[in-house]
Every structure is written in structure tokens, then in C-alpha cells.
Amino acid sequence: MGQRLNRCLDVPVALPPLRRRLLLLFIMFFLWLYMFYSCAGSCAGLAARGSPAPPRLLPPLPAAPGDAGEELSPEEPRAAPDGAISSFLNGSGSKRLPQAIIIGVKKGGTRALLEFLRVHPDVRAVGAEPHFFDRNYERGLAWYRDLMPRTLEGQITMEKTPSYFVTKEAPARISAMSKGTKLIVVVRDPVTRAISDYTQTLSKRPDIPTFESLTFKNRTTGLIDTSWSAIQIGIYAKHLENWLLHFPIGQILFVSGERLISDPAGELGRVQDFLGLKRIITDKHFYFNKTKGFPCLKKAEGSSKPHCLGKTKGRTHPDIDQEVVQRLRDFYRPFNMKFYQMTGQDFGWD
């Protein structure tokens, strides 16, 4: 280094004084740059070993009316934009309250619909049922949001809890979260749905009374027991009236459980349109499983293998007295007609 410096300073004396000074200044500037860049790496290392700088925080943003996206409480400051960019680059995204909820109905086909929707790259959904608006509401929206998957800009956050449709408090609670939440109801022939509901309970409690005995308050008079949940859930018109007090009919999509089996791509097309998504899920995603009796996915979310719903789906129903079945059809008929009028759809259950 010393020899190199001597050679650099060995300025010919023949140079004019002004040019000699300029040359010396240039050499000194070059040496300063050399030392600056040489220590830059070590200086950065020393800074890194020091105390980390606190993250820059911005105050919480007020939620816009009807916004179903991320809502922050005053205790949870919003990260600065550079944090959002970092989240995007590492694929983590943000947890947001759902913009769409499958609210019902039990044994209608909600699990199938959710699994089919999760194939779409712009849909992110909770696998388990949160039961927030019926059983866990006191835990608060922060707890509910924390259950949601992380999403990137443009993706839709969803969840499904079929019991919401028959929970009296659920419509007002969801509306309080966001009036703009899109709601999806999967409905099915209420008689078939009731038998399926009973079949599920029977698999867990083999000692329960027969379907026929549970259906009637008095078998002799033929009075239907509407307090039995398996019967009560299928009175769709009654439950829908409660939802229409808080949401316009156009904000609720009614999916046919029967068509979800016979034409899954067609029903999924309607759902994708309703959610404002590109129609990516089509016929090519499904194949019909003859053993189970319903369609399955050729490739599930995050997998290259075919996927069918679990063994708890597609159970064989017990034989039910046809006279009881007919009495139930007669009971449901006026409610079905009213439901058709309210929704503008004829589901063909009669």
C-alpha cells in the first residue's frame, strides 16, 4: 500500500504548480473513496449487531362503511407500506374478515361447495367451521379474523358454518361486521335433507328413536313436530325472512344441492359469477364417483391427486316409511312454494 502511494505521489516536478495541485487533489479524493467503500461492509455489520430500529407504524385506518376487508382495532396499528410489500413478496399476505360466507344449510352440500371453491386460486377459506356468529360471538372480531387464512390483494376470504342460517342472531351480527358481506345458501329437498340429518345423528348415536317417531308430535293425529331440528331447518322460507330484515335478496345466492351433484360445474359457474371471480372452475375439474354417488375433484387444492369428500359423506339412508315421507312432503309444500317466490327460483322439490 505504501509503495503504491509513493508511486501515486511521485508527481513530475515539471508540471505547472496549478496542474500539480489538481492532480494531488484527485489522488487524495481517490484514496478517500477507496477507504470509504472498504469500511462500508464492516460498518454495516456493526450496525446490524446493534439494537434494531423499531418498525415504522401508521395509525389505524378507519373502516369504510360496508367494508368486509381487514378491520383493525385501535390496539392493532397498521404496518407501514414497506411491510405490506414485504408481506406480498414472501407470500404471507394479511388476515382479513371474510367477504363471503356460506351460511347454510346443514346437510345441503356446503362442504362439497367449499372444497370445490377452494380450487380457485383467488379463494382462500377456513377448513373448519368457525361457528363465530352462533357460538363464539363473545370472543370478538379480532379472534374471528385470526382464524382466517392469509390472503393477497384480489383474493377472497371465505368461511362456512351451516348453522348460521337457522340462528336468529346471525343476520344482525354479520350485518354489523359488514353490510356488504356476500351470503351463500346451499339448499336441498327438505325431506331428503331431514333424512340425511337423521342418518348423521344415527351414526353417532345408534340408540336414538326411529325417524318416524321423531317426525310427529302425535303419530295418530299426524301433527308434525317442528321443534325437532331435522324438520325445523327445512322450513327455508321462515329462516329467510329473518335474513331479509338485514340483507337484500340480491346479496344472497341460493345454490341447489341437487344440481351441485348433477351439474357441479354449472352451479360453480353461478357461484364464481356471484363472487365476481373469473370462471376458472369448469367441467375439467370434476369426475363422477359411482361408488359415492356424487362428483369428486380430479385435483384438490394444493394436490395433484383426485379428491373425494370423506367417508362421512354419502352415507346410505335408512328405509323410511313412505307414508311418513308423503306426510312430510305435504307439510313442506306450502313453505317450498313461498321459498320459490321469495328467491325467484323453482328448485323442483315437488
Coordinates of C-alpha atoms in Angstrom, one line a residue:
M1 CA 0.0 0.0 0.0
G2 CA 2.9 2.4 1.0
Q3 CA 4.8 1.7 -2.3
R4 CA 1.6 2.2 -4.3
L5 CA 1.0 5.5 -2.5
N6 CA 4.6 6.6 -3.2
R7 CA 4.2 5.9 -6.8
C8 CA 1.0 7.8 -6.9
L9 CA 2.6 10.8 -5.2
D10 CA 5.7 10.7 -7.5
V11 CA 4.4 13.7 -9.4
P12 CA 6.8 15.1 -12.1
V13 CA 8.1 18.4 -10.9
A14 CA 8.0 19.7 -14.5
L15 CA 4.2 20.0 -14.2
P16 CA 2.9 23.6 -13.6
P17 CA 2.0 24.3 -10.0
L18 CA -1.7 24.6 -10.6
R19 CA -1.9 21.3 -12.5
R20 CA 0.2 19.6 -9.8
R21 CA -2.2 20.8 -7.1
L22 CA -5.2 19.5 -9.1
L23 CA -3.6 16.1 -9.6
L24 CA -2.8 15.8 -5.9
L25 CA -6.4 16.7 -5.0
F26 CA -7.6 14.0 -7.4
I27 CA -5.3 11.4 -5.9
M28 CA -6.5 12.3 -2.4
F29 CA -10.1 12.1 -3.4
F30 CA -9.5 8.6 -5.0
L31 CA -7.8 7.4 -1.7
W32 CA -10.8 8.8 0.3
L33 CA -13.3 6.8 -1.9
Y34 CA -11.2 3.7 -1.6
M35 CA -11.2 3.8 2.3
F36 CA -14.9 4.7 2.4
Y37 CA -16.0 1.7 0.4
S38 CA -13.5 -0.6 2.2
C39 CA -15.1 0.1 5.5
A40 CA -18.8 0.2 4.3
G41 CA -19.2 -3.6 4.7
S42 CA -17.8 -3.7 8.2
C43 CA -19.8 -0.6 9.3
A44 CA -23.0 -2.2 8.1
G45 CA -22.1 -5.4 10.1
L46 CA -21.5 -3.3 13.2
A47 CA -24.9 -1.6 12.8
A48 CA -26.6 -4.9 12.3
R49 CA -25.3 -6.1 15.6
G50 CA -26.7 -3.1 17.4
S51 CA -30.2 -2.6 18.6
P52 CA -32.7 -3.0 15.7
A53 CA -34.6 0.1 14.7
P54 CA -38.3 0.0 15.7
P55 CA -40.7 -0.6 12.9
R56 CA -42.4 2.4 11.4
L57 CA -46.1 2.3 12.3
L58 CA -49.0 4.3 10.9
P59 CA -52.2 5.0 12.9
P60 CA -55.2 2.6 12.2
L61 CA -57.2 3.4 9.1
P62 CA -60.9 3.9 9.7
A63 CA -63.0 1.2 8.2
A64 CA -65.2 2.3 5.3
P65 CA -68.9 1.6 5.6
G66 CA -69.7 -1.9 4.4
D67 CA -66.1 -2.8 4.1
A68 CA -65.7 -6.6 4.5
G69 CA -61.9 -6.5 4.3
E70 CA -59.4 -6.2 7.1
E71 CA -60.7 -4.2 10.1
L72 CA -58.2 -3.2 12.8
S73 CA -59.0 -2.4 16.4
P74 CA -57.3 0.7 18.0
E75 CA -54.8 -1.6 19.8
E76 CA -53.6 -3.0 16.5
P77 CA -51.7 -0.4 14.5
R78 CA -51.4 -0.9 10.7
A79 CA -47.9 -1.6 9.4
A80 CA -46.2 0.9 7.1
P81 CA -46.5 0.2 3.3
D82 CA -43.0 -1.2 3.1
G83 CA -44.2 -4.0 5.5
A84 CA -47.1 -4.7 3.1
I85 CA -44.7 -5.0 0.2
S86 CA -42.6 -7.4 2.2
S87 CA -45.6 -9.5 3.0
F88 CA -46.5 -9.6 -0.6
L89 CA -43.1 -10.7 -1.7
N90 CA -42.9 -13.5 0.9
G91 CA -46.4 -14.7 0.1
S92 CA -47.8 -14.3 3.6
G93 CA -50.4 -11.8 2.9
S94 CA -52.8 -10.4 5.5
K95 CA -55.6 -11.9 7.6
R96 CA -59.0 -10.3 6.7
L97 CA -62.5 -10.7 7.8
P98 CA -64.5 -12.8 5.2
Q99 CA -66.1 -11.0 2.3
A100 CA -68.3 -14.1 1.6
I101 CA -69.8 -16.7 4.0
I102 CA -71.6 -20.0 3.2
I103 CA -74.3 -19.7 5.9
G104 CA -76.3 -22.8 5.3
V105 CA -77.8 -25.3 5.3
K106 CA -76.8 -28.3 7.2
K107 CA -76.7 -31.5 5.1
G108 CA -77.3 -29.4 2.0
G109 CA -73.9 -29.8 0.4
T110 CA -71.9 -26.9 2.0
R111 CA -68.8 -29.0 2.5
A112 CA -68.7 -30.0 -1.2
L113 CA -69.2 -26.4 -2.3
L114 CA -66.4 -25.2 -0.1
E115 CA -64.0 -27.9 -1.3
F116 CA -64.9 -27.1 -4.9
L117 CA -64.4 -23.4 -4.4
R118 CA -61.0 -23.8 -2.8
V119 CA -59.7 -25.0 -6.2
H120 CA -60.0 -21.4 -7.4
P121 CA -56.7 -19.5 -6.9
D122 CA -58.5 -16.4 -5.8
V123 CA -60.4 -18.1 -3.0
R124 CA -58.9 -18.7 0.4
A125 CA -61.2 -20.4 3.0
V126 CA -61.1 -21.7 6.5
G127 CA -61.3 -25.5 6.6
A128 CA -63.1 -26.0 9.9
E129 CA -66.4 -24.3 10.8
P130 CA -65.7 -21.2 13.0
H131 CA -69.2 -21.0 14.5
F132 CA -68.4 -17.4 15.3
F133 CA -71.8 -15.8 14.8
D134 CA -73.7 -18.5 16.7
R135 CA -71.4 -20.0 19.4
N136 CA -68.3 -17.8 19.7
Y137 CA -69.5 -14.2 19.2
E138 CA -68.4 -13.0 22.6
R139 CA -64.8 -13.7 21.6
G140 CA -64.8 -10.7 19.3
L141 CA -63.9 -9.9 15.7
A142 CA -60.2 -9.9 16.4
W143 CA -60.4 -13.6 17.4
Y144 CA -62.6 -14.3 14.4
R145 CA -60.2 -12.6 12.0
D146 CA -57.3 -14.5 13.4
L147 CA -58.9 -17.8 12.3
M148 CA -58.9 -16.6 8.7
P149 CA -56.2 -17.7 6.2
R150 CA -53.8 -15.0 4.9
T151 CA -54.7 -13.5 1.6
L152 CA -53.1 -11.3 -1.0
E153 CA -54.8 -8.4 -2.7
G154 CA -57.6 -9.5 -5.0
Q155 CA -58.2 -12.8 -3.2
I156 CA -61.5 -13.5 -1.4
T157 CA -61.6 -14.7 2.2
M158 CA -64.4 -17.2 3.0
E159 CA -65.8 -19.4 5.7
K160 CA -68.7 -21.8 6.0
T161 CA -70.9 -22.5 9.0
P162 CA -74.3 -24.0 8.0
S163 CA -75.9 -23.4 11.4
Y164 CA -75.8 -19.6 10.8
F165 CA -78.9 -19.9 8.5
V166 CA -81.1 -21.0 11.4
T167 CA -79.5 -18.8 14.1
K168 CA -81.8 -15.9 14.8
E169 CA -79.0 -13.5 15.9
A170 CA -76.6 -14.3 13.0
P171 CA -78.1 -11.9 10.3
A172 CA -77.8 -8.8 12.5
R173 CA -74.3 -9.9 13.7
I174 CA -72.9 -10.4 10.2
S175 CA -74.5 -7.1 9.1
A176 CA -72.8 -5.4 12.0
M177 CA -69.5 -6.8 10.8
S178 CA -70.1 -5.7 7.2
K179 CA -73.3 -4.9 5.3
G180 CA -71.6 -5.8 2.1
T181 CA -70.9 -9.5 3.0
K182 CA -72.0 -11.9 0.3
L183 CA -74.0 -14.8 1.6
I184 CA -74.4 -18.3 0.0
V185 CA -77.1 -20.8 1.0
V186 CA -77.0 -24.4 -0.3
V187 CA -80.5 -25.8 -0.2
R188 CA -81.8 -29.3 -0.8
D189 CA -85.1 -31.0 -0.8
P190 CA -86.1 -30.6 2.8
V191 CA -87.5 -34.1 3.2
T192 CA -84.2 -35.7 1.8
R193 CA -82.3 -33.2 3.9
A194 CA -84.1 -34.2 7.1
I195 CA -83.4 -37.9 6.5
S196 CA -79.8 -37.2 5.8
D197 CA -79.6 -35.2 9.0
Y198 CA -81.2 -38.1 10.9
T199 CA -78.7 -40.5 9.3
Q200 CA -75.8 -38.5 10.5
T201 CA -77.1 -38.4 14.1
L202 CA -77.9 -42.1 13.9
S203 CA -74.2 -42.9 13.0
K204 CA -73.1 -41.2 16.2
R205 CA -76.0 -42.3 18.5
P206 CA -77.4 -45.7 17.3
D207 CA -79.8 -45.8 20.2
I208 CA -81.9 -42.8 19.2
P209 CA -85.6 -43.3 18.4
T210 CA -86.8 -44.0 14.8
F211 CA -87.1 -41.2 12.2
E212 CA -90.9 -41.9 12.1
S213 CA -91.4 -41.4 15.9
L214 CA -89.3 -38.2 15.9
T215 CA -91.2 -36.7 13.0
F216 CA -94.6 -36.5 14.7
K217 CA -95.8 -35.0 18.0
N218 CA -98.6 -37.5 17.7
R219 CA -98.4 -40.2 15.1
T220 CA -102.1 -40.8 15.3
T221 CA -103.1 -37.2 14.6
G222 CA -100.2 -36.8 12.1
L223 CA -99.1 -33.5 13.7
I224 CA -95.5 -32.7 12.6
D225 CA -93.0 -31.9 15.3
T226 CA -91.5 -28.7 14.1
S227 CA -89.4 -28.4 17.2
W228 CA -87.2 -31.2 16.0
S229 CA -84.2 -29.6 14.3
A230 CA -84.2 -32.0 11.4
I231 CA -87.6 -30.8 10.5
Q232 CA -87.3 -27.2 11.5
I233 CA -84.2 -26.5 9.4
G234 CA -86.1 -27.3 6.2
I235 CA -88.6 -24.6 6.7
Y236 CA -86.4 -22.4 4.5
A237 CA -88.9 -19.6 3.9
K238 CA -89.2 -18.9 7.6
H239 CA -85.5 -18.6 8.2
L240 CA -85.0 -16.5 5.0
E241 CA -87.5 -13.9 6.3
N242 CA -85.1 -13.2 9.2
W243 CA -82.2 -12.7 6.8
L244 CA -84.1 -10.3 4.6
L245 CA -84.5 -7.9 7.5
H246 CA -80.8 -7.3 7.3
F247 CA -79.7 -8.1 3.7
P248 CA -81.3 -7.6 0.3
I249 CA -82.2 -10.7 -1.6
G250 CA -79.7 -9.9 -4.3
Q251 CA -76.9 -10.2 -1.8
I252 CA -77.8 -13.9 -1.1
L253 CA -77.0 -16.7 -3.6
F254 CA -79.1 -19.9 -3.4
V255 CA -77.3 -23.0 -4.6
S256 CA -79.2 -26.1 -5.4
G257 CA -77.8 -29.1 -3.6
E258 CA -79.3 -31.4 -6.2
R259 CA -77.7 -29.5 -9.1
L260 CA -74.4 -29.4 -7.2
I261 CA -74.4 -33.2 -7.7
S262 CA -75.8 -33.4 -11.2
D263 CA -74.0 -30.4 -12.7
P264 CA -71.3 -29.2 -10.3
A265 CA -69.6 -27.0 -13.0
G266 CA -72.8 -25.2 -13.8
E267 CA -73.5 -24.4 -10.1
L268 CA -69.9 -23.4 -9.6
G269 CA -70.2 -21.1 -12.5
R270 CA -73.0 -19.3 -10.9
V271 CA -71.1 -19.0 -7.6
Q272 CA -68.0 -17.7 -9.3
D273 CA -70.1 -15.0 -11.1
F274 CA -71.8 -14.1 -7.8
L275 CA -68.4 -13.6 -6.1
G276 CA -67.0 -11.6 -9.0
L277 CA -64.4 -14.3 -9.9
K278 CA -63.2 -15.4 -13.3
R279 CA -64.8 -18.7 -14.3
I280 CA -61.8 -21.0 -13.7
I281 CA -63.5 -24.0 -12.2
T282 CA -65.2 -25.9 -15.1
D283 CA -66.1 -29.4 -16.1
K284 CA -62.5 -30.4 -16.5
H285 CA -62.1 -30.3 -12.7
F286 CA -64.7 -33.0 -11.9
Y287 CA -65.4 -36.7 -12.3
F288 CA -68.4 -38.6 -11.0
N289 CA -67.7 -41.3 -8.4
K290 CA -70.2 -44.0 -8.9
T291 CA -69.5 -45.6 -5.5
K292 CA -70.2 -42.5 -3.5
G293 CA -72.8 -41.2 -5.9
F294 CA -71.5 -37.7 -6.2
P295 CA -68.8 -35.7 -8.1
C296 CA -65.2 -35.5 -6.9
L297 CA -62.3 -33.3 -7.8
K298 CA -59.7 -34.5 -10.2
K299 CA -57.2 -32.4 -8.3
A300 CA -57.8 -30.9 -4.9
E301 CA -56.3 -27.6 -3.7
G302 CA -52.5 -27.9 -3.4
S303 CA -52.5 -31.5 -4.7
S304 CA -52.1 -33.3 -7.9
K305 CA -54.3 -36.3 -6.8
P306 CA -58.1 -36.8 -7.1
H307 CA -60.1 -35.9 -4.1
C308 CA -63.5 -37.0 -2.8
L309 CA -65.2 -36.0 0.4
G310 CA -64.7 -38.2 3.4
K311 CA -66.5 -41.4 4.3
T312 CA -69.0 -39.4 6.4
K313 CA -70.4 -38.0 3.2
G314 CA -72.7 -40.1 1.0
R315 CA -74.0 -42.4 3.8
T316 CA -76.7 -44.9 2.9
H317 CA -80.0 -43.6 4.2
P318 CA -82.2 -45.9 6.3
D319 CA -85.5 -47.1 4.8
I320 CA -88.3 -44.7 5.9
D321 CA -92.0 -45.4 5.9
Q322 CA -93.3 -44.0 2.6
E323 CA -96.4 -42.7 4.3
V324 CA -94.3 -40.6 6.6
V325 CA -92.3 -39.3 3.7
Q326 CA -95.5 -38.3 1.9
R327 CA -96.8 -36.6 5.0
L328 CA -93.6 -34.6 5.2
R329 CA -93.9 -33.6 1.5
D330 CA -97.4 -32.3 2.2
F331 CA -96.2 -30.4 5.2
Y332 CA -93.3 -28.7 3.4
R333 CA -95.1 -27.9 0.1
P334 CA -96.6 -24.5 1.1
F335 CA -93.3 -23.5 2.7
N336 CA -91.4 -24.6 -0.5
M337 CA -93.8 -22.6 -2.7
K338 CA -93.2 -19.5 -0.6
F339 CA -89.5 -20.1 -0.8
Y340 CA -89.6 -20.3 -4.6
Q341 CA -91.4 -17.0 -4.7
M342 CA -89.0 -15.3 -2.3
T343 CA -85.9 -16.4 -4.2
G344 CA -87.3 -16.4 -7.7
Q345 CA -86.1 -20.0 -8.2
D346 CA -88.1 -23.2 -8.6
F347 CA -85.9 -26.0 -7.1
G348 CA -88.3 -28.7 -8.2
W349 CA -88.8 -30.4 -4.9
D350 CA -92.5 -31.3 -5.6

